[in-house]
Short mmCIF file of C-alpha atoms in Angstrom, two decimals:
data_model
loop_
_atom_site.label_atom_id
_atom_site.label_comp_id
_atom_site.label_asym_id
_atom_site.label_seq_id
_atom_site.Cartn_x
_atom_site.Cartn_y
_atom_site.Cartn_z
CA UNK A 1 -42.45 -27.52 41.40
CA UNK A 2 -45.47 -24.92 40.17
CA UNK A 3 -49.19 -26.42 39.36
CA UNK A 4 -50.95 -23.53 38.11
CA UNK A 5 -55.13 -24.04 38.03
CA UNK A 6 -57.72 -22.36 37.17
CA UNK A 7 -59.98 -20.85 39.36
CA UNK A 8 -64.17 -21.35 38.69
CA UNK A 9 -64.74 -25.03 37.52
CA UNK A 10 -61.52 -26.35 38.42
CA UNK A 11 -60.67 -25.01 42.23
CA UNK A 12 -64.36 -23.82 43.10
CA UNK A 13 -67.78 -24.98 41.53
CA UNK A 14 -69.60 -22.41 39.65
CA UNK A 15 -71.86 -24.11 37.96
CA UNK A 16 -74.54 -22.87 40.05
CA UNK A 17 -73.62 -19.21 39.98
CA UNK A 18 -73.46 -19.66 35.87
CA UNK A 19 -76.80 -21.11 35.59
CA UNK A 20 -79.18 -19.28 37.68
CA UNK A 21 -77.04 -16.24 35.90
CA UNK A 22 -78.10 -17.25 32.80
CA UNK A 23 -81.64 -18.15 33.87
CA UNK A 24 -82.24 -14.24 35.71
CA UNK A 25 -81.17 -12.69 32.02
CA UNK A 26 -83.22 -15.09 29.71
CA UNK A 27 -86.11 -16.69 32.07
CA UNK A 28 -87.90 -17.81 28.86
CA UNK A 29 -85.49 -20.31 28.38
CA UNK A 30 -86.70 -23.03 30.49
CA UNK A 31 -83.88 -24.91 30.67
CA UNK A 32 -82.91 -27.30 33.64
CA UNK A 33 -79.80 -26.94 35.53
CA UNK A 34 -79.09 -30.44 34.19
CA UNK A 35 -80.22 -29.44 30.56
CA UNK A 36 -78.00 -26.10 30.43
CA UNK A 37 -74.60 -27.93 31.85
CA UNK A 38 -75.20 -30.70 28.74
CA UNK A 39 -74.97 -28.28 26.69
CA UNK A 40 -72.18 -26.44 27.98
CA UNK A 41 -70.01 -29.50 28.17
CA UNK A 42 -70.42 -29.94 24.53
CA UNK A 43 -69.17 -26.56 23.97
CA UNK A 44 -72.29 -24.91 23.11
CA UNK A 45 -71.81 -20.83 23.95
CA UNK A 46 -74.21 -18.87 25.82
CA UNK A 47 -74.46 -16.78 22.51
CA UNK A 48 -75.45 -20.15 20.75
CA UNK A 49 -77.98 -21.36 23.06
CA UNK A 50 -79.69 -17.89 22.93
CA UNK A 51 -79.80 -17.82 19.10
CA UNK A 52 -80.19 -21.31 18.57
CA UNK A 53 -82.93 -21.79 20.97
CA UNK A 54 -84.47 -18.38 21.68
CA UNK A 55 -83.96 -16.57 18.47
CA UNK A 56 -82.14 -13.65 20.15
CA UNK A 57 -80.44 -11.15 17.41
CA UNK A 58 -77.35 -9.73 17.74
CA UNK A 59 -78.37 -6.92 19.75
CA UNK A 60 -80.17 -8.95 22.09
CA UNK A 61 -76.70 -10.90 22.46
CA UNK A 62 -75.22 -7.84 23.31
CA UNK A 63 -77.34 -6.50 25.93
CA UNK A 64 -77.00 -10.00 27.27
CA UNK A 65 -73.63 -10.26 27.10
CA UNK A 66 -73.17 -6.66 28.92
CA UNK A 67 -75.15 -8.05 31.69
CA UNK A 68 -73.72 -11.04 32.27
CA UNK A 69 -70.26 -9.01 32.95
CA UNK A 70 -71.69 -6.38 34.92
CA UNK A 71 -73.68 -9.34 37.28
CA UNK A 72 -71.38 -12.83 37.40
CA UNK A 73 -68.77 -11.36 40.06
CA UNK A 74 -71.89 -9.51 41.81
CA UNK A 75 -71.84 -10.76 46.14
CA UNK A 76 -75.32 -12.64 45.47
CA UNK A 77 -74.00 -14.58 42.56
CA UNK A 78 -70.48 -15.00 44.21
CA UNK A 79 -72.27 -16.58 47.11
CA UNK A 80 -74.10 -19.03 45.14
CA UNK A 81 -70.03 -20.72 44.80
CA UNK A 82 -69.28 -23.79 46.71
CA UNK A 83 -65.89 -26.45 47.24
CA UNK A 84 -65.50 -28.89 45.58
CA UNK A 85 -65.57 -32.34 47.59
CA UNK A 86 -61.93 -32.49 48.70
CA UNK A 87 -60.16 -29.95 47.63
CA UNK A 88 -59.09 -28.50 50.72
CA UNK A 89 -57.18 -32.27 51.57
CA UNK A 90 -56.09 -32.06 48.07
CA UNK A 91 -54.41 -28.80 48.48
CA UNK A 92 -53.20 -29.65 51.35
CA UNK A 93 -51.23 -32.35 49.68
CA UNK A 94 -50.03 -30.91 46.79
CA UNK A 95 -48.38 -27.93 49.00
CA UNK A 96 -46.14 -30.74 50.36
CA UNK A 97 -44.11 -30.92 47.02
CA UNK A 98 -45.36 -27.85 45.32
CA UNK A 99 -46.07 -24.18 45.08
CA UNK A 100 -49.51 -23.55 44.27
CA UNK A 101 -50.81 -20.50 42.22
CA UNK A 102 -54.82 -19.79 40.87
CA UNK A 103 -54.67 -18.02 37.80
CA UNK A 104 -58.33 -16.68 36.39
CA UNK A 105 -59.84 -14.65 34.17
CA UNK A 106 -62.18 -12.74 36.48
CA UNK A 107 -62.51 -8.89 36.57
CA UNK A 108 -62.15 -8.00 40.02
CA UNK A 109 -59.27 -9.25 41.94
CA UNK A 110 -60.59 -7.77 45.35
CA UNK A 111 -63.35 -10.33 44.97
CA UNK A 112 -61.40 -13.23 43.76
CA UNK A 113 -58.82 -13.21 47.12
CA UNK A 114 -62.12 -12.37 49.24
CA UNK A 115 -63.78 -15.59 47.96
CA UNK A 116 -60.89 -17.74 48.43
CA UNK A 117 -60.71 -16.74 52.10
CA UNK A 118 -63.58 -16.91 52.79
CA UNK A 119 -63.94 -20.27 51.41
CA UNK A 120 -60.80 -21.49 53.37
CA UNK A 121 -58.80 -21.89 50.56
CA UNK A 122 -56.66 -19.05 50.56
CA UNK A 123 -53.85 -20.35 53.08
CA UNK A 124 -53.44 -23.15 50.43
CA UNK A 125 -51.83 -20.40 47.71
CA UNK A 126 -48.65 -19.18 47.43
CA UNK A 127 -50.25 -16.66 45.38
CA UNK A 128 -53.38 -15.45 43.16
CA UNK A 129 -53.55 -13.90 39.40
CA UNK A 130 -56.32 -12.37 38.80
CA UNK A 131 -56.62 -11.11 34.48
CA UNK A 132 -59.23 -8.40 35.35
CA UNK A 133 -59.80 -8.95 31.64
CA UNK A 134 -56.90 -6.33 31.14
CA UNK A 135 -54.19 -9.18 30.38
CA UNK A 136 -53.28 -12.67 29.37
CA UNK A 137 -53.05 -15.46 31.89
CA UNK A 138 -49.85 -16.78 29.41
CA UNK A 139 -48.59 -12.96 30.53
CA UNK A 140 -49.26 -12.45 34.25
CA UNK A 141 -47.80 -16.46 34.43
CA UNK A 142 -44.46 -15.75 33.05
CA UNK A 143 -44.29 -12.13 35.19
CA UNK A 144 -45.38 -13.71 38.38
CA UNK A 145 -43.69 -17.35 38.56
CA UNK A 146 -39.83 -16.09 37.15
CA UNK A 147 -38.94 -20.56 37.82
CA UNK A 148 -40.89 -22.17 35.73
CA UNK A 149 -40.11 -25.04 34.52
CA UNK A 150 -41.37 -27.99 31.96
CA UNK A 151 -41.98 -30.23 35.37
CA UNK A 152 -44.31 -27.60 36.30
CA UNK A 153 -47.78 -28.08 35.38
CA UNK A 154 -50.99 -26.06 34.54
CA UNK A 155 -54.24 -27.06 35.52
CA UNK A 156 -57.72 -26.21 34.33
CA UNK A 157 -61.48 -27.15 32.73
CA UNK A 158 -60.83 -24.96 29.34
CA UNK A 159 -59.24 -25.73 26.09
CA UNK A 160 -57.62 -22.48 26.97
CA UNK A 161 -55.74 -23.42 30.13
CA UNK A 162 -54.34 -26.49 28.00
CA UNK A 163 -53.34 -23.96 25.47
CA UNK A 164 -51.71 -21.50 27.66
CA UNK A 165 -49.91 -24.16 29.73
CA UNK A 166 -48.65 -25.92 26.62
CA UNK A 167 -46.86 -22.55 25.23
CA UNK A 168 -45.28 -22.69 28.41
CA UNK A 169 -43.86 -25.98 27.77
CA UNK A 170 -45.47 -26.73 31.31
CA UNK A 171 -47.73 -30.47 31.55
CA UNK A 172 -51.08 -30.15 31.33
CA UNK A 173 -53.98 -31.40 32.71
CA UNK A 174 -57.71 -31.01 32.09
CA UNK A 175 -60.44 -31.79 34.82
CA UNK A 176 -63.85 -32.75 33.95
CA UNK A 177 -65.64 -30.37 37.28
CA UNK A 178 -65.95 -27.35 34.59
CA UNK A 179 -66.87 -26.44 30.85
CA UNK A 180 -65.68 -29.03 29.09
CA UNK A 181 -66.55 -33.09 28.46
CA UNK A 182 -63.73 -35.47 28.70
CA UNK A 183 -64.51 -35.41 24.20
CA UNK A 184 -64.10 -31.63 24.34
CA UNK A 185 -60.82 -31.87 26.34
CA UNK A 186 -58.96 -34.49 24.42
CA UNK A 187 -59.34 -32.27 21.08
CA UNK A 188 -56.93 -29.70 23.31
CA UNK A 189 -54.50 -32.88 23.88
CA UNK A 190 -53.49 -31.94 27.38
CA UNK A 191 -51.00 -34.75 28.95
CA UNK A 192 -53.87 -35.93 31.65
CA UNK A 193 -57.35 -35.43 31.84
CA UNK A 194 -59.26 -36.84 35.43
CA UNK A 195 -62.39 -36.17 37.06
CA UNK A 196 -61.21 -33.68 39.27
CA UNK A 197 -58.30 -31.63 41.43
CA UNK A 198 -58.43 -33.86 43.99
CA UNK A 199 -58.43 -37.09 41.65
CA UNK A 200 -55.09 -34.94 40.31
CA UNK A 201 -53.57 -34.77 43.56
CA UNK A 202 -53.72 -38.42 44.29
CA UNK A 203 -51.78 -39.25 41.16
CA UNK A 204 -49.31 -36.58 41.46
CA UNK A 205 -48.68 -37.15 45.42
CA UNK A 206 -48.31 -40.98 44.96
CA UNK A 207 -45.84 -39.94 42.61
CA UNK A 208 -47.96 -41.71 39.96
CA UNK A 209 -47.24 -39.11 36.90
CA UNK A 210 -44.23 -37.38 37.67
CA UNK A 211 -42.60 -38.06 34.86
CA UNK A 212 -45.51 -37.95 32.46
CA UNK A 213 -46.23 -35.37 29.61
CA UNK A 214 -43.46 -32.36 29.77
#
């Protein structure tokens, strides 16, 4: 078996990283961490919160938006990253009766495998895609994992993981540690939806939805 996840929101917690991101680049917000996350999970864009709330124009989104890229896989922001609570048991579980694989969207790949190591959750992967914003995740998964199978399953907060893993015919699950509200998530229809990677693993390894979704 292959469970594919997502990286930032699903296998580490970003959330902090994202926010005091967004808070360097538009101070006058005012916004509390607790504030900004509500209205992430309801699928408000950074572009919308800016024009809604700030009255940036279209340039002003721009220059934002170029220095969001050039900063959010910066070593201060990186660092700001933290484990979730129990996902190293959780891997550790799910490597009994699977291959695991991360699968993001960040730029720099040198970064990515740095992070995971240094987090200790590197020796839990059988390997790491990394997009660099070059290709598609539904691309580098079909190059990369040549065995996949409809028992496989991908993993992630984003409509777009449950997207990508259902033109793969793979199960899908959404967690709730990312982006999205459990409302937002339903409207993708993934097979599961649970709090979290380790609330996934205790299913899967008590053999609880094994032959769910497909």
């Amino acid at each position: 078996m292959n469970i594919i996840f997502d990286l930032d929101g699903t296998v580490v917690d970003s959330k902090l990283r994202l926010y005091r991101l967004f808070q360097a680049l538009a101070p006058e917000s005012g916004l509390s961490f607790e504030e900004y996350w509500a209205l992430k999970k309801n699928g408000t864009s950074n572009r919308t919160i800016l024009s809604a709330y700030l009255g940036y124009d279209e340039a002003q989104n721009q220059a934002f938006d170029t220095k969001w890229m050039s900063l959010i896989e910066t070593p201060f922001f990186l660092s700001l990253d933290r484990n979730f609570g129990g996902i190293h048991n959780a891997l550790r579980m799910l490597r009994i009766q699977a291959d695991l694989h991360v699968c993001t969207s960040r730029q720099l790949r040198e970064l990515a495998i740095e992070q995971l190591a240094h987090l200790g959750l590197l020796p839990h992967l059988t390997q790491v895609m990394v997009t660099e914003q070059k290709h598609a995740k539904r691309e580098l998964i079909l190059k990369h994992i040549p065995n996949l199978s409809h028992t496989d399953w991908m993993v992630g907060d984003t409509g777009n993981d449950i997207q990508v893993g259902r033109s793969l015919n793979l199960k899908t699950c959404g967690v709730l540690t990312g982006f999205l509200s459990k409302e937002a998530l339903t409207g993708y229809e993934p097979d599961l939806i649970v709090d979290s990677v380790p609330a996934f693993s205790a299913l899967l390894t008590s053999n609880a939805i094994l032959t769910q979704g497909g």
